[in-house]
XYZ file of C-alpha atoms in Angstrom:
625
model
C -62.298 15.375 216.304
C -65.782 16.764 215.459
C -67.010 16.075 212.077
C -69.010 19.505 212.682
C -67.437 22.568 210.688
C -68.991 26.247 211.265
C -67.775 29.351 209.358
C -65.945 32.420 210.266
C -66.080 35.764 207.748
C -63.483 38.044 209.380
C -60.308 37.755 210.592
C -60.149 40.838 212.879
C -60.520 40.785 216.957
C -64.246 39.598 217.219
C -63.624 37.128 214.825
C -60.579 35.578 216.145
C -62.310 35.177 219.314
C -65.106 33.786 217.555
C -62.778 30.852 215.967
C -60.971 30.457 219.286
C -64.249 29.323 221.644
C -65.440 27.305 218.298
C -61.894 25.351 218.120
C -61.186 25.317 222.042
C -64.428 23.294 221.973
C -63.369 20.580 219.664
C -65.383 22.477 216.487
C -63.456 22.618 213.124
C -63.598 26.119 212.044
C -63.381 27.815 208.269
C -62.172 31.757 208.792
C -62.480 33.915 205.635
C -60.542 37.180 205.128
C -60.210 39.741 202.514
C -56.515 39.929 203.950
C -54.080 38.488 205.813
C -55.753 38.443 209.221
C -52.937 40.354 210.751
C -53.763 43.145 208.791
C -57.232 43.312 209.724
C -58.642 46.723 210.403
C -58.709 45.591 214.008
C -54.627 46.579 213.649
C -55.788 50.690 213.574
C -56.985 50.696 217.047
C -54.367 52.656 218.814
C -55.544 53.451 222.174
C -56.751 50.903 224.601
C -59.440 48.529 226.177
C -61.951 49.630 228.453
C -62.401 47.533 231.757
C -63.069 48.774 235.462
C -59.942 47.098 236.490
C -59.642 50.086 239.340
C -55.726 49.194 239.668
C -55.382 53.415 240.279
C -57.624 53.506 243.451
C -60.141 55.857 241.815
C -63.478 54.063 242.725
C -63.988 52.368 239.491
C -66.352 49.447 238.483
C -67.490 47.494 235.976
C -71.534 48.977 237.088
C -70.056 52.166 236.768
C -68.280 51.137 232.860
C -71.975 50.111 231.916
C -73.844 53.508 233.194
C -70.962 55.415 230.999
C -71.280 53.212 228.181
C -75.741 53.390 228.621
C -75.486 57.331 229.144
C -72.815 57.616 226.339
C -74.698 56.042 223.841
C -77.987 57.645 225.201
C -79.788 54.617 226.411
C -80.016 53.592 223.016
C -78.220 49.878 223.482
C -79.852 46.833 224.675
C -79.106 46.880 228.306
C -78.338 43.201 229.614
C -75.701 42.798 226.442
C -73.704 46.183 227.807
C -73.508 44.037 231.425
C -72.402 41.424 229.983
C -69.584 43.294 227.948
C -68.886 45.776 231.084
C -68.737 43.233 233.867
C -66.292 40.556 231.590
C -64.308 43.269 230.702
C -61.913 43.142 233.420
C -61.077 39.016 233.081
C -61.022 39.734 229.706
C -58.119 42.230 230.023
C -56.084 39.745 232.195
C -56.837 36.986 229.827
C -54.954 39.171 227.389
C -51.963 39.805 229.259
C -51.897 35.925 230.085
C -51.946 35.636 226.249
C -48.732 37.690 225.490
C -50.101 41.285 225.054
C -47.040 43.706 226.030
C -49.195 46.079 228.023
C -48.083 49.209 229.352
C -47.515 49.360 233.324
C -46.847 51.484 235.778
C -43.344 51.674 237.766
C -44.732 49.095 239.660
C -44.887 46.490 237.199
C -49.209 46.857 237.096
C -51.255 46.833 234.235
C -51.790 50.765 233.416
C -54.674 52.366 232.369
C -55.213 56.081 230.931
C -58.245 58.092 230.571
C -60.744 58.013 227.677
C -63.814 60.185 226.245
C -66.793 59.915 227.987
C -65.448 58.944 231.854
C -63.579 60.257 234.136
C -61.645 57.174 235.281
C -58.580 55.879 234.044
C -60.152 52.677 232.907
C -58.558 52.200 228.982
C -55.391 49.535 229.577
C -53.245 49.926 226.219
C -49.639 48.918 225.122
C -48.455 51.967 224.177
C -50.266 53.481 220.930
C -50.322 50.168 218.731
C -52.548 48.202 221.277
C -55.383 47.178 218.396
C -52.089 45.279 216.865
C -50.864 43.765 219.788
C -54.246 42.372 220.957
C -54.755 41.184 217.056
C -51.480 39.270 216.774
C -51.869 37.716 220.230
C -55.537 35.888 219.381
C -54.202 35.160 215.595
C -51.382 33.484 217.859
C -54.311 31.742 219.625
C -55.686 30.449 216.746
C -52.094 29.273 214.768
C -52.012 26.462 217.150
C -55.739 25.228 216.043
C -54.527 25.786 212.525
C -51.417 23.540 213.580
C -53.356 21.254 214.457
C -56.086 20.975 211.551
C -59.101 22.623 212.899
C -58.775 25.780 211.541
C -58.678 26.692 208.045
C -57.499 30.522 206.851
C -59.319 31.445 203.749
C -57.145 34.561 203.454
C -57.554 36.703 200.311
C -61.292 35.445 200.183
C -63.844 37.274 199.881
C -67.540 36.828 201.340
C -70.089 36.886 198.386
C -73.365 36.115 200.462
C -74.425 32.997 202.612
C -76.212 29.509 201.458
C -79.804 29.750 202.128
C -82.066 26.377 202.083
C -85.639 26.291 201.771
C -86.902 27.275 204.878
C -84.488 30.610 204.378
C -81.970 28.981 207.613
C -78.294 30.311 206.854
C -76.081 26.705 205.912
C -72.755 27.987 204.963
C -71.098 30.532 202.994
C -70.119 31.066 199.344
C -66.828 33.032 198.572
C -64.305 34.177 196.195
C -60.876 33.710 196.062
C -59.383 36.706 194.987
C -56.306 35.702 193.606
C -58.274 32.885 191.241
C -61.087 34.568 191.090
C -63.070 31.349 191.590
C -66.256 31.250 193.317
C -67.121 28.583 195.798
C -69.923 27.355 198.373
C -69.003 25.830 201.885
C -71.698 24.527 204.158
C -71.271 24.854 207.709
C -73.530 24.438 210.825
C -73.660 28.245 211.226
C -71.861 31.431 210.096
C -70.912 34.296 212.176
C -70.118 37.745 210.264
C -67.230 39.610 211.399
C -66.669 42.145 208.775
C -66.560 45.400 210.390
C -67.731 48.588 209.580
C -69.142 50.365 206.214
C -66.501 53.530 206.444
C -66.014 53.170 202.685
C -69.495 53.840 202.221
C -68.487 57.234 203.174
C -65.738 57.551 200.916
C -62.600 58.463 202.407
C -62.625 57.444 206.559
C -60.496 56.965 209.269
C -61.266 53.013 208.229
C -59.292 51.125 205.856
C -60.096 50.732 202.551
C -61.070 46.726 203.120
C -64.088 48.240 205.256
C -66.959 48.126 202.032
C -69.636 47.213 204.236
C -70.388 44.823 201.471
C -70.486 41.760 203.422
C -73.118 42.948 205.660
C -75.131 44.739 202.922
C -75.117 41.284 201.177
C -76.640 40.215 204.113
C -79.241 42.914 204.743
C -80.154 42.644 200.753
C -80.736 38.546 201.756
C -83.133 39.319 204.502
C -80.723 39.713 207.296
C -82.576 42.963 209.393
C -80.301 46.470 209.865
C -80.621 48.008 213.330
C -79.991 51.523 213.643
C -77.935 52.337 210.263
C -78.173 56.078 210.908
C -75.936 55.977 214.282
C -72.481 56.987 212.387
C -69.999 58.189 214.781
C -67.416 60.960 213.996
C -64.354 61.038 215.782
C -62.949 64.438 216.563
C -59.534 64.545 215.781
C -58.211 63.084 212.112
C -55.792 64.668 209.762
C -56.752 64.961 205.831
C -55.509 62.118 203.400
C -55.551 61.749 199.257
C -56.779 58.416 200.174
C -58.230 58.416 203.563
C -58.372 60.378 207.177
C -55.909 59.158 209.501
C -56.874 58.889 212.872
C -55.306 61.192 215.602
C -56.068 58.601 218.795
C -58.026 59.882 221.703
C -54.761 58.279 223.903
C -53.648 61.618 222.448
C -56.262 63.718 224.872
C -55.938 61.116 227.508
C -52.599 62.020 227.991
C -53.146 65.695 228.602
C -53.394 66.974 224.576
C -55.333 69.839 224.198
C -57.622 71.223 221.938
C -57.876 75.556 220.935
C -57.809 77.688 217.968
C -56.604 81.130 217.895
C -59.291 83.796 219.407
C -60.147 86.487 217.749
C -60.533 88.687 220.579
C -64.408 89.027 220.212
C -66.467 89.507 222.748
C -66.294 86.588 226.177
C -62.615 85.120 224.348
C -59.466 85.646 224.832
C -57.364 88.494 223.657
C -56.920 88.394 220.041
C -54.628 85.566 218.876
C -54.284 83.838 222.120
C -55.283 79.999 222.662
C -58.798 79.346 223.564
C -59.330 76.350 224.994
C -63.198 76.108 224.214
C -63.540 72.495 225.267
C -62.102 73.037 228.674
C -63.972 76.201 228.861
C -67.173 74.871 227.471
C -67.122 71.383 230.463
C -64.830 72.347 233.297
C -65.905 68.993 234.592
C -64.585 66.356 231.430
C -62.919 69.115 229.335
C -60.980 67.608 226.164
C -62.555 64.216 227.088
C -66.528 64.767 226.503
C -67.437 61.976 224.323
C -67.053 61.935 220.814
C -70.282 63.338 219.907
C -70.015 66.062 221.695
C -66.406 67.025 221.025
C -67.266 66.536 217.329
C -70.571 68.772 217.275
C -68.317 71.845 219.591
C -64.971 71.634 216.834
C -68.304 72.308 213.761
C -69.525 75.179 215.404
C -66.053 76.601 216.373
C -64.900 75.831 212.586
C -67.986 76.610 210.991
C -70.354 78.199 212.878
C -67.499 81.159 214.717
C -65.408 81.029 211.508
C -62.474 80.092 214.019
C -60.587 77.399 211.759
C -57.152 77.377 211.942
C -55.552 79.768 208.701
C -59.315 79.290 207.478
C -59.315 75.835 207.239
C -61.461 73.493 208.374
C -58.855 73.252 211.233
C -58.212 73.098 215.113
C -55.180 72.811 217.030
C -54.372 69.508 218.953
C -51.755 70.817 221.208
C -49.218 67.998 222.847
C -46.174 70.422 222.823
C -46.007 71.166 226.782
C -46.144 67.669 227.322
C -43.165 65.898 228.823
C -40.348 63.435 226.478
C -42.298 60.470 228.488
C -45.524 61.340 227.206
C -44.468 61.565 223.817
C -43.128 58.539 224.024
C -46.118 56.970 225.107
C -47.857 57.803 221.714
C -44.722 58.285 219.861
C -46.405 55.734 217.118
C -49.485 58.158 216.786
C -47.024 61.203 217.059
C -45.013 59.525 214.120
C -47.782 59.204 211.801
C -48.866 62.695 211.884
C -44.881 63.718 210.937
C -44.803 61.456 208.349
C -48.156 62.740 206.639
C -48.214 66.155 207.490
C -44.540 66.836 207.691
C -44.186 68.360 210.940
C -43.319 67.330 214.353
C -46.361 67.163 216.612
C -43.580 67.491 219.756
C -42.511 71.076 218.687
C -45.569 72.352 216.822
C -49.437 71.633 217.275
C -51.507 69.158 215.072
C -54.164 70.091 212.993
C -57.121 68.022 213.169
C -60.804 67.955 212.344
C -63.633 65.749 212.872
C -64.058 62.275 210.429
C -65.933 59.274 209.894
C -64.383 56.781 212.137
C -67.534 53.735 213.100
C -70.968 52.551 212.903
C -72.379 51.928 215.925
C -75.690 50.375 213.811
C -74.979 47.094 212.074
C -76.413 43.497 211.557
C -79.539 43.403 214.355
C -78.217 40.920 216.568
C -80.611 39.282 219.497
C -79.383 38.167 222.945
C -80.991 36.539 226.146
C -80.943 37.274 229.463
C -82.261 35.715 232.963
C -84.527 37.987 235.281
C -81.097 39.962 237.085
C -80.659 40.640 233.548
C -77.524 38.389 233.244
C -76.701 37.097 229.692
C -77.167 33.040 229.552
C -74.477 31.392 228.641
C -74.672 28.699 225.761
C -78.109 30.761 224.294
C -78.153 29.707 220.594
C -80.148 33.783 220.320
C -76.764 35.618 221.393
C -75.345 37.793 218.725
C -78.096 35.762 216.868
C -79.819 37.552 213.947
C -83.345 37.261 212.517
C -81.747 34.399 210.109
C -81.370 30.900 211.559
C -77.933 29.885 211.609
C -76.663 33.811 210.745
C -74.672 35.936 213.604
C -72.756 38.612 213.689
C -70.038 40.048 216.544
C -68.372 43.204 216.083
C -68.761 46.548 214.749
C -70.663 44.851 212.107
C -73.646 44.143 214.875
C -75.418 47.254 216.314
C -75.708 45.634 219.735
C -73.677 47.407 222.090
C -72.765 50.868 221.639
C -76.534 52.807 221.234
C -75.858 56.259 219.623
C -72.707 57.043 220.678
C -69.468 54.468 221.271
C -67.056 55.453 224.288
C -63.623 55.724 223.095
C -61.919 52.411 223.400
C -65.326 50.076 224.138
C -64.867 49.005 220.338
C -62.300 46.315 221.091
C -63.780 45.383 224.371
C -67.006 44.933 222.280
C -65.221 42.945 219.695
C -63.497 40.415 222.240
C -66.630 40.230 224.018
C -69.082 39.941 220.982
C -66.647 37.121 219.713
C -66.610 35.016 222.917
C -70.360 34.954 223.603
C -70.878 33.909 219.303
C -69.006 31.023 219.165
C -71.199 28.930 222.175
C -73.922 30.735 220.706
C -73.615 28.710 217.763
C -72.586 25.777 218.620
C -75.888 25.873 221.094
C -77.817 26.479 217.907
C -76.362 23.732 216.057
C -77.537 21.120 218.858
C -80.778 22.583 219.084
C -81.087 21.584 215.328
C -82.634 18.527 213.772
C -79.836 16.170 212.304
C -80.839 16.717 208.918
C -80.264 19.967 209.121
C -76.518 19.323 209.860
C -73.900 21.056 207.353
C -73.155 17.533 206.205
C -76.734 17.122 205.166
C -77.068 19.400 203.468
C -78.297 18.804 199.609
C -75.693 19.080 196.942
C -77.988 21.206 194.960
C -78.747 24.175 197.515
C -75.257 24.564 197.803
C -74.468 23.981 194.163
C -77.132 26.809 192.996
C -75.776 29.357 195.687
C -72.591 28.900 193.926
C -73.925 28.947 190.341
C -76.143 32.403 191.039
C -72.835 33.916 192.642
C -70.984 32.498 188.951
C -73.439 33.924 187.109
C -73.570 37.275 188.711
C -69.740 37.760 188.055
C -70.233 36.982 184.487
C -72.781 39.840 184.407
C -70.178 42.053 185.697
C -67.663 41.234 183.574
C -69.921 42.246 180.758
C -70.364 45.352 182.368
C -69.299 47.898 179.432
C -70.824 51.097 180.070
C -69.334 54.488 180.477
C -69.635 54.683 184.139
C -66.420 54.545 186.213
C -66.895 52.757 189.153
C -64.194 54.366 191.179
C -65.134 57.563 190.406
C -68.750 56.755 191.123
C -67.650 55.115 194.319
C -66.332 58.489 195.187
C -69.537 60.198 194.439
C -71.296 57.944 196.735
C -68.593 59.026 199.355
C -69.142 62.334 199.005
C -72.627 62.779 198.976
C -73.076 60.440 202.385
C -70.507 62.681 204.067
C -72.332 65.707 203.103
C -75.421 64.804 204.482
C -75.366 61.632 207.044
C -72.342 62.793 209.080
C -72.084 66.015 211.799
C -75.270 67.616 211.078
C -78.530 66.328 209.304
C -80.967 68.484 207.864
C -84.244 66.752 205.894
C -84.280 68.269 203.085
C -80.834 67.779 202.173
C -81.504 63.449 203.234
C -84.503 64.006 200.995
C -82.181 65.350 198.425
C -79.517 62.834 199.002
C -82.190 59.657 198.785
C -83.364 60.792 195.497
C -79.648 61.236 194.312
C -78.715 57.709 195.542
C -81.619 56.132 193.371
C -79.613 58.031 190.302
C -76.388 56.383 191.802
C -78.312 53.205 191.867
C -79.274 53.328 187.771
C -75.572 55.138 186.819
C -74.063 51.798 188.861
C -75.893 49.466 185.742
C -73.843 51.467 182.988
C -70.509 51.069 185.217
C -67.605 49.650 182.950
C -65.772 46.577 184.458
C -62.318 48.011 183.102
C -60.962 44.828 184.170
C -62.242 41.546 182.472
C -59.530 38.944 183.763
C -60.174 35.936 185.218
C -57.452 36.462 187.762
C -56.625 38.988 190.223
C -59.590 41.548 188.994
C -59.889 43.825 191.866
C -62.283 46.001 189.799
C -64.478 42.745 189.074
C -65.084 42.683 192.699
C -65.382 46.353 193.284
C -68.333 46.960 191.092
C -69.727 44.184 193.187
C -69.022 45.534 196.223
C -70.051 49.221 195.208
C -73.545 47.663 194.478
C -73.714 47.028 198.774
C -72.269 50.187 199.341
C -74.858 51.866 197.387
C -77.880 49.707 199.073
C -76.288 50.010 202.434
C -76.238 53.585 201.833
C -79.540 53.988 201.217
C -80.749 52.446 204.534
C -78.064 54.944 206.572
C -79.818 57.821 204.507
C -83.470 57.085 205.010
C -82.870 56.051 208.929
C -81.341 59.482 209.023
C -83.906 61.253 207.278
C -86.749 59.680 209.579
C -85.606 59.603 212.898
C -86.394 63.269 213.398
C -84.916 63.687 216.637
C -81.004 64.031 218.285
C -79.496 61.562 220.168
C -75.953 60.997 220.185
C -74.183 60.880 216.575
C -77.908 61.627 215.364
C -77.736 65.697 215.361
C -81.046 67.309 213.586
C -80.581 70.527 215.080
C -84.490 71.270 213.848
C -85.335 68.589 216.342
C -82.396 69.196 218.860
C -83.928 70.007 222.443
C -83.133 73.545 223.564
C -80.898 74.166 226.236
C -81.901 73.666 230.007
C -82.383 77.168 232.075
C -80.601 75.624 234.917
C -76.909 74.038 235.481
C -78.900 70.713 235.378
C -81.751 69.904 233.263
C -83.239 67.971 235.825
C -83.697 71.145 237.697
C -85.898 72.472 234.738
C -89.158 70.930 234.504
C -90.065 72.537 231.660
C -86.822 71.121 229.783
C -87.383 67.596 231.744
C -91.299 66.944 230.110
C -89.953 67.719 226.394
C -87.077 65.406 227.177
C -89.472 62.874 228.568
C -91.642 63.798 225.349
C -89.021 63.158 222.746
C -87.808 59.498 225.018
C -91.230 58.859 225.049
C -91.531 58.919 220.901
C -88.049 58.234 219.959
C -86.200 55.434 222.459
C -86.630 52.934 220.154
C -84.401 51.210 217.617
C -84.519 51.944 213.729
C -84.882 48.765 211.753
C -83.626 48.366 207.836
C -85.348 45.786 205.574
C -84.466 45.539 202.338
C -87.049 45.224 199.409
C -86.027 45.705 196.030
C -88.095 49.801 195.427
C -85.588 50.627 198.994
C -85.045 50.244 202.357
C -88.521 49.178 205.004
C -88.026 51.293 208.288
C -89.913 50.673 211.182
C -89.139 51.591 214.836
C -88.587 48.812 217.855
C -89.262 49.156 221.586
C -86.133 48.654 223.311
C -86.979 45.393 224.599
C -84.659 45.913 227.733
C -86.436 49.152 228.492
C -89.786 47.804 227.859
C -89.465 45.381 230.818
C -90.818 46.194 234.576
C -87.574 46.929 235.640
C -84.681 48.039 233.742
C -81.334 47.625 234.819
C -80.662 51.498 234.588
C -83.412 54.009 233.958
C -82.843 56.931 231.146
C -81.926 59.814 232.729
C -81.029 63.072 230.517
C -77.759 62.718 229.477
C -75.233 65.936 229.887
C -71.712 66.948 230.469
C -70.068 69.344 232.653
């Protein structure tokens, strides 16, 4: 057995698949989770995988998956990484129903698939409305037979503090915290891949669970790890209001046939007064309550808040599933189930209220990749899912790599899978490429020694903490003020505003009080901690916002929004088609966080896919019927 041992913080789908190619290849493997890894936030996703799988005749392929997933996210992604992800998708399904996965299938006893936002294929595979948990329990079944046999380790209840950096700032290993003890620890390894998921927390209350910080990955960033596009913060259309959170009303729901209207009141070009109106369908004939998220999110704001339309005067609109048949329900009884047990109605008889929420991040930890001339990905490159820190990667929604400005409904878990199984080569590749005494098991005693000492010392700081600042109530400031002004619609004076107030955040954090000063089990110990990357993490998704001054995608500045076309197709307006090409020509580039200690550096990127002699799909304007 390989004396070589890398490191693995997450225990969700990415990083599952990340420990699986590491072990499968002989590699001893250290996996770190906050929880149990069956209860990683992977679990939420209800609806499906995306791969051209084509089982339903319509046409489908995995070329056409990556010009959805390009357009979707308005050719803001990397291009050869989306190939990659769009043309393995398919095996990848099968793999998964080799592994176990109860799929759902047709009467024929073949993989189904339903529709999603953003395509109009039925290309998302799914086992019923839990699929995120089946695909999660049937890796962590993967890996339970590595961990029989002694080359994994599960590190569960541990939490990621930041990673061992030597003298030439390479990444050797991790320190972490168990959270149970409470004591702090280093552990080299040959290289680490981050896992952690999102930042909904940041945000305050999310469709994300309340494990998803972003702390991890801010402890990164604040170490010199770079932050691509931090302002690309998708909303998902259809949630329902929690004390604690916003639960998430899956799009399976509108793949299905659910559909989406408020009451009309009878002005001018609706329906009579207090009949449906079905303003999605009305507003793109063509995709109707399937336009990608962005778009379905932007038309529920203006109906709510722009036509004063919400439902009872809320900020409300119906999600209708009633005229659906017993069958369908049972499909998504598990989503249909939550919303009863919440809301206290049955969403079989009576239609769901929803609104927009905070639901992903398609920026993250900059991740690199490389690609022959055809633009395929090379196998075995130590640079995929590489960041700008030797011996750092990420895979994930933590990594911006693959999703641009916009994600497609279900191309997060394909992502994940994906993301994971191209890391773990990755790094083993980078560990050869290494000189020996750069090996985990050289390194010095003292590097890793004084990672874990300034990681000691900074939770004795903490537990000195005694000022009059709650942290959980500041935490929820934080929350609300990033909703306000980083979410649907961004306006720069109010991200002016909101930078100035996160710098008061920042010097209210240093009178927090601890509340908590045990040595064991102090969940508010590690809180204030984690607040402190929330805050920082929230400063680079507030000045990315407040300097990209354009739209594209989850990005609205309606200041900077291009007007509407004066023909069916923009492309038929030249006028419309130069400002497009003007703002592409300005704005097609990738924001870029670096963290100093007076804020977050932002610069803008080429594209470096785009900046080649040939991309593998030109921009084109992107639209909906």
């Amino acid at each position: 057995m390989s004396e070589e041992r890398y490191a693995v913080v997450g225990g969700g789908l990415a990083g599952l698949m990340a420990v699986i190619k590491l072990a499968e290849s002989g590699k001893n493997v250290d996996v770190f989770s906050i929880v149990p890894v069956k209860r990683s936030h992977s679990v939420c996703a209800q609806g499906g995988i995306n791969g051209a799988v084509n089982t339903k005749g319509e046409g489908d392929s995995p070329d056409i998956h990556m010009y959805d997933t390009l357009r979707g996210g308005d050719f803001l992604a990397e291009q050869p990484p989306v190939r990659g992800m769009c043309h393995a998708a398919p095996g990848i399904i099968y793999l998964l129903d080799r592994m176990g996965v109860p799929f759902s299938r047709t009467s024929e006893g073949l993989l189904d698939f339903r529709r999603f936002g953003g395509t109009l294929f039925n290309r998302t595979a799914f086992a019923g409305a839990t699929t995120g948990q089946q695909l999660l329990y049937a890796l962590d079944e993967q890996v339970r037979r590595y961990e029989a046999e002694g080359r994994v380790r599960k590190f569960e209840y541990w939490e990621y503090l930041g990673f061992i950096q030597d003298d030439e700032g390479a990444c050797r290993g991790v320190v972490a915290m168990d959270l149970k003890t409470m004591e702090i620890q280093s552990f080299p390894a040959e290289a680490v891949c981050m896992a952690t998921g999102g930042p909904g927390i940041v945000f305050g209350r999310s469709t994300n669970s309340i494990i998803n910080t972003g702390a991890a990955a801010s402890s990164c960033y604040q170490q010199g790890a770079w932050y691509g596009n931090p302002e690309m913060i998708q909303i998902h259309p259809t949630a329902i209001p929690g004390e604690d959170k916003l639960r998430l009303m899956s799009e399976s729901l509108r793949g299905e046939g659910g559909r989406v209207w408020v009451p009309s009141d009878g002005r001018a070009g609706l329906p009579p007064k207090g009949q449906p109106w079905y303003f999605l369908e009305e507003r793109y004939p063509k995709y109707k309550n399937l336009v990608p998220r962005d778009v379905g999110s932007r038309e529920i704001f203006d109906v709510v808040r722009n036509m004063g339309l919400g439902v009872d005067g809320q900020d409300a609109v119906y999600l209708d599933l009633t005229h659906l048949s017993a069958e369908v329900h049972k499909k998504v009884e598990g989503v249909l189930d939550i919303y009863e047990k919440f809301m206290g109605q049955d969403p079989r008889k009576v239609p769901m209220k929803i609104y927009p929420a905070m639901h992903y991040s398609m920026g993250g930890l900059w991740v690199d990749y490389e690609a022959n001339a055809r633009h395929d990905i090379l196998p075995d490159s130590p640079r995929q899912q590489a960041t700008n820190i030797p011996g750092l990667y990420a895979a994930g929604e933590v990594d911006y790599q693959y999703h641009g400005s916009n994600r497609l409904g279900a191309n997060s878990l394909i992502s994940c899978i994906y993301a994971g199984r191209v890391v773990g080569p990755a790094m083993i590749a980078y560990a050869k490429s290494r000189p020996e005494k750069r090996a985990a098991a050289a390194l010095p005693s003292t590097v890793a020694e004084g990672a874990t000492a300034r990681w000691r010392e900074r939770f004795e700081q903490i537990r000195a903490m005694s000022g009059a600042e709650n942290p959980y109530r500041l935490g929820r400031e934080l929350g609300d003020l990033m909703s306000e002004r980083c979410l649907i619609v961004k306006e720069n004076s109010k991200l002016e505003d909101g930078l100035k107030k996160l710098d008061v955040i920042s010097d209210r954090w240093k009178s927090c009080n601890v509340l908590d000063t045990g040595r064991t089990m102090n969940q508010a110990a590690s809180f204030v901690n984690a607040l402190w990357g929330m805050i920082e993490l929230g400063k680079a998704i507030m000045k990315g916002s407040l300097l990209r001054d354009e739209s594209r995608g989850a990005h609205f500045k309606p200041a900077f929004a291009l007007p509407k076309p004066k023909t069916h197709k923009p492309t038929d307006d030249p006028e419309w088609m130069a400002k497009w090409k003007e703002r592409n020509d300005k704005w097609l580039r990738t924001t870029l966080a670096k963290h100093t200690p007076s804020g977050p550096e932002i610069s803008f990127e080429p594209i470096r896919s785009l900046a080649v002699e040939k991309p593998i799909l030109a921009p084109e304007p992107r639209y909906y019927e």
